[in-house]
Amino acid sequence: MSTPRGVTGNILTSATEGAANTVNAPFGHALVRAAEKNPRIVGLTADLGKYTDIHVFAEKFPTRFFQMGMAEQSLVGCACGLARTGFVPFATTYAVFATRRAYDFIAIGAALGRANVKIIAGLPGLITGYGGTHQGIEDLALMRSVPNLTVIDPCDATEVAQATTAIAEHDGPVYMRLLRGQVPVVLDEKTYRFEIGRARLLLDGADVAIISTGLMTGRALDAARDLAAANIRAAVLHVSTLKPFDADAVASLLARVPRVVTAENHVVTGGLGSAVADCAVANGLPVRLRKVGIPDCFCESGSLPFLARHYKMTAPDIAAAAHDILK
Amino acid sequence: MNAPAPDLAYIRQRAHAMRRHVLRMAEIVGQGYVGQGLDITDLLAVLFCGELRFDPADPKWPDRDRFVLSTGHYAIGLYAALAETGVIPLAELDTYGADGSRLEMSAPETTPGVEMTGGSLGHGLTQSVGMALGLRLDGKSARVFNLLSDGECQEGSTWEAAMAGAHHRLDRLFAFIDCNNQQADGPPARIMGIEPLDKKWEAFGWHTQRVNGNDPAALLAALATAKATPGCPHAIVLDTLMGRGVPLFEQREKNHFIRVSPDEWSIARRQLEEAAP
């Protein structure tokens, strides 16, 4: 008898299904809390309200919510117009649609004039099994290269909530990746403080530095625990703001710990790994670096555990990269 | 704060003054979007000299009507209107297109009186929809007037925004579609057919009229009709003549971006003054 095979699940099947500790719709609820304080906050979506958790806001503030239909250029352009009349629009869709279909509207409409628009992008990277059409694998590279834009990839429910509060208070265009539905908790909300542009050292260690972003930070922490069992002390620096990039924090870690593994839920070209490499070169730091992330390809469809293993994105893959670099 | 009530003779005089400003700017750079600047001044005179509520001393006045220039290269026309109505100094027109000037060839939102950075065509109506939604949510009676072009109707985002404007019943939103029958590579019918534009806008749920865009009387009448029609946004399709008011430019075959030899400017100025109202 053959081994049971995984199957592609619902489009929204969580990448971390089965996690013990989760929070439901952290973005939607944090947005409601922000909107209770600030009446200028409005919400928009392009036919993906419940798929991006903004339905929580829409139910609470129906007159401040605008359904734009399946039209992402109109979604972003309209958000820019709302910003120009003094509102703080949060516009949600999937990362693939925001960045591939509405790039010019983000770049020219929002970023060029620093319009106070927040683009919230669902299904980042390998968080859906629906293949190249739905997996936003290169969005960070695109968004990181747009001047004036702030780019955030939160790692868990705690950070999604805190980052939502922070960007609501921040004056300027933001692109934030979204974790939605039942989102695992990795960071302790009592001790963790998200700040735009600040990387956080979650774990210190002198043997190898793991620099991670987005949901890969949870796997980086798991990898660090595995490495500790093998007597390898790993530091984990979580870089949730890709832009502005916390070059000081990264450079000071690289200066101390020159063997580096980067981990990102994104192609390894133009994302976190590239930013870390740029930072090392700019600071004249001789480092050995391995990038864990999606290779230069469109990914297959499939179950999420299968995809994570197939593209070497698991915690053991991060630990293996660390072992490799320490050889 | 409000301009005087519309009077045909008055509007024709202001349109003529704006055309002078257009030639003044174009002569300094020796070339440019003169044809568009001249074809749109009749509409700009109707809007800026009677219809739009704005404060030249305070271009960011929150209750102002918004004039949204989607076609950034029509900046030469907009600057003429802004100078004629005192938003920017007349003397500044001499810096049009010069290095370091805020009067860039394609209008940037950093210039007073420019609501958004147009030029990447297909943006203007999407942002106008957002502005109209925002103004309505704020309970303001301010209106949004968007100028787009015939060629711009080839951009899909224009129609995304057209759907949204009708769906959200934005009846303080007005779109003027300048049909001067000339886009970068030639006439739209040869590049990518877009007619019948009036029927298309109507089918998208907009109250639509089609008028001679170089006839101020027709423009005033169309505006009055649009304002008296509640419940949906308004499209006014304008048939205009590139280079209107200067026969030398009206008759140019390729007039999307006109190159003018130095000796032609005196002819152009003379022709314009011969048609003075």
Short mmCIF file of C-alpha atoms in Angstrom, two decimals, chain A residues 40 42 44 63-64 66-68 70-82 84-85 87 104-105 108-110 112-115, chain B residues 64 66 109 115-118 120-123 126-138 155-157 160-161 163-164 167-168:
data_model
loop_
_atom_site.label_atom_id
_atom_site.label_comp_id
_atom_site.label_asym_id
_atom_site.label_seq_id
_atom_site.Cartn_x
_atom_site.Cartn_y
_atom_site.Cartn_z
CA ARG A 40 -10.46 58.72 9.71
CA VAL A 42 -11.54 53.48 6.30
CA LEU A 44 -11.53 48.78 1.12
CA THR A 63 -20.29 53.11 6.25
CA ARG A 64 -16.51 53.33 6.42
CA PHE A 66 -15.95 50.26 0.44
CA GLN A 67 -16.26 47.19 -1.70
CA MET A 68 -14.40 47.82 -4.96
CA MET A 70 -12.48 42.52 -8.61
CA ALA A 71 -10.52 45.55 -9.75
CA GLU A 72 -7.17 46.07 -8.04
CA GLN A 73 -6.09 49.19 -9.92
CA SER A 74 -9.33 50.83 -8.89
CA LEU A 75 -8.85 49.52 -5.32
CA VAL A 76 -5.44 51.15 -4.89
CA GLY A 77 -6.25 54.30 -6.89
CA CYS A 78 -9.43 54.83 -4.90
CA ALA A 79 -7.49 54.36 -1.64
CA CYS A 80 -5.08 57.06 -2.81
CA GLY A 81 -8.00 59.41 -3.49
CA LEU A 82 -9.40 58.73 -0.02
CA ARG A 84 -5.93 62.75 -0.42
CA THR A 85 -9.15 63.75 1.28
CA PHE A 87 -8.63 59.50 5.35
CA ASP A 104 1.89 51.36 -11.00
CA PHE A 105 -0.89 52.50 -8.68
CA ILE A 108 2.83 56.43 -8.58
CA GLY A 109 -0.52 56.80 -6.84
CA ALA A 110 0.62 55.98 -3.31
CA LEU A 112 5.50 58.96 -5.19
CA GLY A 113 3.42 61.52 -3.31
CA ARG A 114 3.63 59.66 0.04
CA ALA A 115 -0.15 59.15 0.17
CA ARG B 64 -12.63 73.07 -2.39
CA ARG B 66 -11.18 69.14 -6.89
CA GLU B 109 1.25 67.01 -7.13
CA GLU B 115 -4.38 67.42 -6.88
CA MET B 116 -2.47 64.30 -7.94
CA THR B 117 0.43 63.29 -10.13
CA GLY B 118 -1.08 62.31 -13.44
CA SER B 120 0.69 57.58 -16.06
CA LEU B 121 -2.64 57.44 -17.82
CA GLY B 122 -5.56 55.65 -16.22
CA HIS B 123 -4.93 56.88 -12.68
CA THR B 126 -9.54 55.90 -9.87
CA GLN B 127 -8.29 58.61 -7.51
CA SER B 128 -11.24 60.86 -8.34
CA VAL B 129 -13.59 58.08 -7.22
CA GLY B 130 -11.69 57.88 -3.92
CA MET B 131 -11.83 61.64 -3.45
CA ALA B 132 -15.56 61.71 -4.16
CA LEU B 133 -16.14 58.87 -1.67
CA GLY B 134 -14.05 60.68 0.93
CA LEU B 135 -15.78 64.03 0.46
CA ARG B 136 -19.19 62.38 0.69
CA LEU B 137 -18.19 60.48 3.84
CA ASP B 138 -17.14 63.81 5.34
CA GLU B 155 -6.61 51.90 -20.22
CA GLY B 156 -8.54 49.21 -18.36
CA SER B 157 -8.27 51.05 -15.07
CA GLU B 160 -12.62 49.83 -13.41
CA ALA B 161 -13.07 53.31 -12.00
CA MET B 163 -17.76 50.88 -12.69
CA ALA B 164 -16.89 52.02 -9.17
CA HIS B 167 -21.75 51.47 -8.30
CA HIS B 168 -21.17 53.92 -5.45
#
